[in-house]
CSV table of C-alpha atoms in Angstrom, one decimal:
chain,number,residue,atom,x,y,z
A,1,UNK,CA,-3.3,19.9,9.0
A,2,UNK,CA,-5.7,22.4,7.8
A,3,UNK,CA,-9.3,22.1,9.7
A,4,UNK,CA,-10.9,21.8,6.0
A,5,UNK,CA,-9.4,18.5,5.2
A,6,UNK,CA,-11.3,15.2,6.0
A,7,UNK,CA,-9.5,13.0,8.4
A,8,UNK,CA,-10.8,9.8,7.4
A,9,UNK,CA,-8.7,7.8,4.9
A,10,UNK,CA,-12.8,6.8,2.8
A,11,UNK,CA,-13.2,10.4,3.0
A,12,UNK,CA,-9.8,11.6,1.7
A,13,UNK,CA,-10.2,8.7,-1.1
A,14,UNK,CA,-13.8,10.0,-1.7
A,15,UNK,CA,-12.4,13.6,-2.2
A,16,UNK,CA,-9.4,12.4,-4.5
A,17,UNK,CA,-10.0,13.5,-8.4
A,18,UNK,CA,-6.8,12.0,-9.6
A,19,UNK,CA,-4.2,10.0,-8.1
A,20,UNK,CA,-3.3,8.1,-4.6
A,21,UNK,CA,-0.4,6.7,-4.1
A,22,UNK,CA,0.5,4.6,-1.4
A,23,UNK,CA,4.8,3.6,-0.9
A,24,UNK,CA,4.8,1.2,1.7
A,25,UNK,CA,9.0,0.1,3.3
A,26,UNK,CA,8.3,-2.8,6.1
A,27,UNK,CA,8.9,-5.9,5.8
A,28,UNK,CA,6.4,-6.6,8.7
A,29,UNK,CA,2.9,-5.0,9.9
A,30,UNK,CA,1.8,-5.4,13.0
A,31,UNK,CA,-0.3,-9.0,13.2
A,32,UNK,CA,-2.1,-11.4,15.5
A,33,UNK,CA,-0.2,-14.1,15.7
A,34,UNK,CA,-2.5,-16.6,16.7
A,35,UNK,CA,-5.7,-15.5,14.7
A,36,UNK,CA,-6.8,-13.1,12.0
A,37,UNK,CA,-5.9,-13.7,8.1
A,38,UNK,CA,-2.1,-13.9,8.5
A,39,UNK,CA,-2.7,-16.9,11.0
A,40,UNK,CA,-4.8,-18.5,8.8
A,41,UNK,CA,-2.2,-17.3,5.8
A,42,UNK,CA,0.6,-19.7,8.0
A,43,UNK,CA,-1.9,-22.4,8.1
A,44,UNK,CA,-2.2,-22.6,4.9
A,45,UNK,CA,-5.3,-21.0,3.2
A,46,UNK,CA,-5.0,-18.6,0.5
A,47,UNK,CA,-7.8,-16.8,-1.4
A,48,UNK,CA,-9.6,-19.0,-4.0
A,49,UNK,CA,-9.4,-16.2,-7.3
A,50,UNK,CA,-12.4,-18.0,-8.6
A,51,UNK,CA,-14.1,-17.3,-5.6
A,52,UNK,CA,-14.4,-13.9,-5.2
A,53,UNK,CA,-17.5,-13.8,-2.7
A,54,UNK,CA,-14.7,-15.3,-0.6
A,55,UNK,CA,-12.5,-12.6,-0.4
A,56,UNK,CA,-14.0,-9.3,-1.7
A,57,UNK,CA,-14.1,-6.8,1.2
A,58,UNK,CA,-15.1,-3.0,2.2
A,59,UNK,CA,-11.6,-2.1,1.3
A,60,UNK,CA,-11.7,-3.2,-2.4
A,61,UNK,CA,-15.5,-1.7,-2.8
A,62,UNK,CA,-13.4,1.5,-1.9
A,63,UNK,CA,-10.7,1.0,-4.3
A,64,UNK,CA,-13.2,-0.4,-6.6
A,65,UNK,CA,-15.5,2.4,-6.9
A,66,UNK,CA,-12.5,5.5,-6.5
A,67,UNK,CA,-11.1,3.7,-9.9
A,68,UNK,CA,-14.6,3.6,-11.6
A,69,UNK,CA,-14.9,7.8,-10.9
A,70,UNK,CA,-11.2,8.4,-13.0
A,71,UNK,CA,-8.7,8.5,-10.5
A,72,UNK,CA,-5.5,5.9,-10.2
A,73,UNK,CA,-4.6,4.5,-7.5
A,74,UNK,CA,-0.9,3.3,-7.2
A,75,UNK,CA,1.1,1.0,-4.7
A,76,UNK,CA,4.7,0.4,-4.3
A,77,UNK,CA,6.1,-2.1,-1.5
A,78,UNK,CA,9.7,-1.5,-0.8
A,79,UNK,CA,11.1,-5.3,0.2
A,80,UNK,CA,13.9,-6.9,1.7
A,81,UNK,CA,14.4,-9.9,0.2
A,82,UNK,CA,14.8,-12.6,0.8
A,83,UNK,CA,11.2,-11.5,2.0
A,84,UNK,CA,9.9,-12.0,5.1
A,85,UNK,CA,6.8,-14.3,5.7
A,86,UNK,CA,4.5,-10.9,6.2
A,87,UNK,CA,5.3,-10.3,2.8
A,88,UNK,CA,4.8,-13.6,1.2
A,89,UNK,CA,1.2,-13.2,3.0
A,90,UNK,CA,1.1,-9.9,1.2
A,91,UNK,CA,1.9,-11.4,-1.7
A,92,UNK,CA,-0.4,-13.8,-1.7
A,93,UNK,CA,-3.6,-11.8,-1.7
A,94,UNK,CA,-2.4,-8.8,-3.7
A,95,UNK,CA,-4.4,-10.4,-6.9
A,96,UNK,CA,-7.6,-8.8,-4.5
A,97,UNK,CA,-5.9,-5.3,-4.9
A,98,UNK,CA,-5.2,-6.0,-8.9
A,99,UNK,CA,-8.7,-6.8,-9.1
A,100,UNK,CA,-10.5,-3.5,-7.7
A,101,UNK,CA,-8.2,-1.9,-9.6
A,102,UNK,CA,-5.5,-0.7,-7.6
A,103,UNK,CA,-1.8,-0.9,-9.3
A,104,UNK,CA,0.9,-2.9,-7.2
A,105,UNK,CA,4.9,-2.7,-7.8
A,106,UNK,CA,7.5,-4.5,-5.7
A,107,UNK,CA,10.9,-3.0,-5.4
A,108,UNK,CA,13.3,-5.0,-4.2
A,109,UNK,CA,14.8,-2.9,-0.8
A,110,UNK,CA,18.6,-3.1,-2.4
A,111,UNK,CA,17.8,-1.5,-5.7
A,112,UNK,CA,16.5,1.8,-3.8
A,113,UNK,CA,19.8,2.6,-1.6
A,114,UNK,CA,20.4,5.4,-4.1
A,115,UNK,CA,16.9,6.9,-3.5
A,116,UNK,CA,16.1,9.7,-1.3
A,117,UNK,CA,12.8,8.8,0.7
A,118,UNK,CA,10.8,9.8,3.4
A,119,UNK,CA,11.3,8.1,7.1
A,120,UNK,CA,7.4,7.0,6.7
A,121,UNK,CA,4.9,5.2,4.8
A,122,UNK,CA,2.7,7.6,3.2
A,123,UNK,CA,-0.1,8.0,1.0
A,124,UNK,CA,-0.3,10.8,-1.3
A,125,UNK,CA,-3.9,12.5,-2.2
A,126,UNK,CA,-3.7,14.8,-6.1
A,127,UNK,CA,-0.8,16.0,-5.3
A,128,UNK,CA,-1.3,17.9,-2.5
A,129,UNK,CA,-1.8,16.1,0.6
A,130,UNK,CA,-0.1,13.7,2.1
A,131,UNK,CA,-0.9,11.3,5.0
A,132,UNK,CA,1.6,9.5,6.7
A,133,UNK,CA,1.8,6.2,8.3
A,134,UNK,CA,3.5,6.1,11.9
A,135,UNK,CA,4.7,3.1,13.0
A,136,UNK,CA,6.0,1.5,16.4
A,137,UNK,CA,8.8,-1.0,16.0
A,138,UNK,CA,6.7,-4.2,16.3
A,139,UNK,CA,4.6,-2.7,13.8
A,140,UNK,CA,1.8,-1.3,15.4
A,141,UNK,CA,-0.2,1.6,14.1
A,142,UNK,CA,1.0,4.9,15.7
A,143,UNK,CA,-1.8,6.5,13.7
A,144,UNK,CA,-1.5,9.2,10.8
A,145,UNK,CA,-0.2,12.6,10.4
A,146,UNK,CA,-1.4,14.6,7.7
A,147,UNK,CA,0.5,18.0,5.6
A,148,UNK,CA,-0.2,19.9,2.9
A,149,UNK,CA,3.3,21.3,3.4
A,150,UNK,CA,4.8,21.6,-0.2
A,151,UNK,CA,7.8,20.4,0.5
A,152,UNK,CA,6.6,17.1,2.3
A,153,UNK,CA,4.4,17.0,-0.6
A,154,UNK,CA,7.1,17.2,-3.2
A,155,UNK,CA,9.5,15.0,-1.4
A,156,UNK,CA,6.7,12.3,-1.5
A,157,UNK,CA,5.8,12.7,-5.2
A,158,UNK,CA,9.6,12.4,-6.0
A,159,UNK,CA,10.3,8.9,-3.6
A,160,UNK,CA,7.2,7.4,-5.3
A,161,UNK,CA,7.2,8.1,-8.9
A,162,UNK,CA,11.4,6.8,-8.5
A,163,UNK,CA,10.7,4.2,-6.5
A,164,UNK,CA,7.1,2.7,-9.0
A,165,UNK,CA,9.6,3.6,-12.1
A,166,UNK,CA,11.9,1.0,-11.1
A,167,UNK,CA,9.5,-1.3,-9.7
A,168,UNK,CA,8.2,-4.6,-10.9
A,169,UNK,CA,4.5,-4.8,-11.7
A,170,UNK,CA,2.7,-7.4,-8.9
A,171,UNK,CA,2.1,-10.0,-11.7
A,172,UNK,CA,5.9,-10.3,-13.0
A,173,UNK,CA,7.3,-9.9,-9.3
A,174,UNK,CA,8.6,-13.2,-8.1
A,175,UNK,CA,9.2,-13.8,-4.4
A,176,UNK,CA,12.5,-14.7,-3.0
């Protein structure tokens, strides 16, 4: 990665002018079991939308305040379904994402066997830079990678736009 380019994800969302786009293809992230939101998911609770004081978070105020300056931000979940519980917790709360502003589309994992995508999740900065997502089996972060490579970046830009132009939006996508 050239030394020029910022590292941290606010940073490269504070640089963006356009577009990030984020394709996201497991059906589980690495979670805490026993505690933390998806715990609480299993037990039960979900995020009051009427309560937004409740739920809103750093995250969103990033989304939130990218979107105000112009550019779009775009997320597409590729999903096995039936879908596992990780993504019924994903689900759940991805009326928080709607809300700052950020575009979600589920793709159901057998309608993209004919696409060609990349081994890794990714997101993809104007065009031009991509950061990928490494991930251990059980989910765990293996942290990000980051090219400006034009191929990697064209390869990227490809998998997303074919995989959000045959997605469903987050508000008509129905779990199974």
């Amino acid at each position: 990665m050239p030394s020029n380019e910022p590292t941290r994800f606010a940073d490269l969302l504070a640089q963006c002018e356009r577009s990030a786009v984020h394709l996201e293809m497991r059906d589980v992230y690495a979670v805490d079991k026993e505690k933390g939101p998806f715990a609480e998911w299993q037990a039960g609770f979900r995020h009051d939308p009427a309560d937004r004081a409740s739920w809103w978070r750093p995250w969103l105020d990033l989304v939130a305040e990218t979107v105000s300056r112009g550019v779009v931000i775009r997320r597409a979940r590729i999903v096995s379904e039936p879908v596992s519980d990780y993504i019924r917790y994903e689900h759940s709360g991805t009326f928080t994402n709607t809300e700052a502003g950020e575009q979600v589309r589920w793709l159901p994992r057998r309608r993209a066997s004919d696409l060609a995508l990349p081994g890794n999740d990714f997101w993809l900065f104007d065009d031009r830079l991509v950061r990928w997502n490494h991930f251990a089996g059980d989910g765990s972060s293996q942290g990000p990678e980051h090219t400006t490579d034009p191929s990697a970046v064209k390869l990227c830009g490809e998998a997303f736009e074919a995989v959000w132009g045959r997605g469903v939006p987050h508000d008509l996508y129905e779990i199974r």
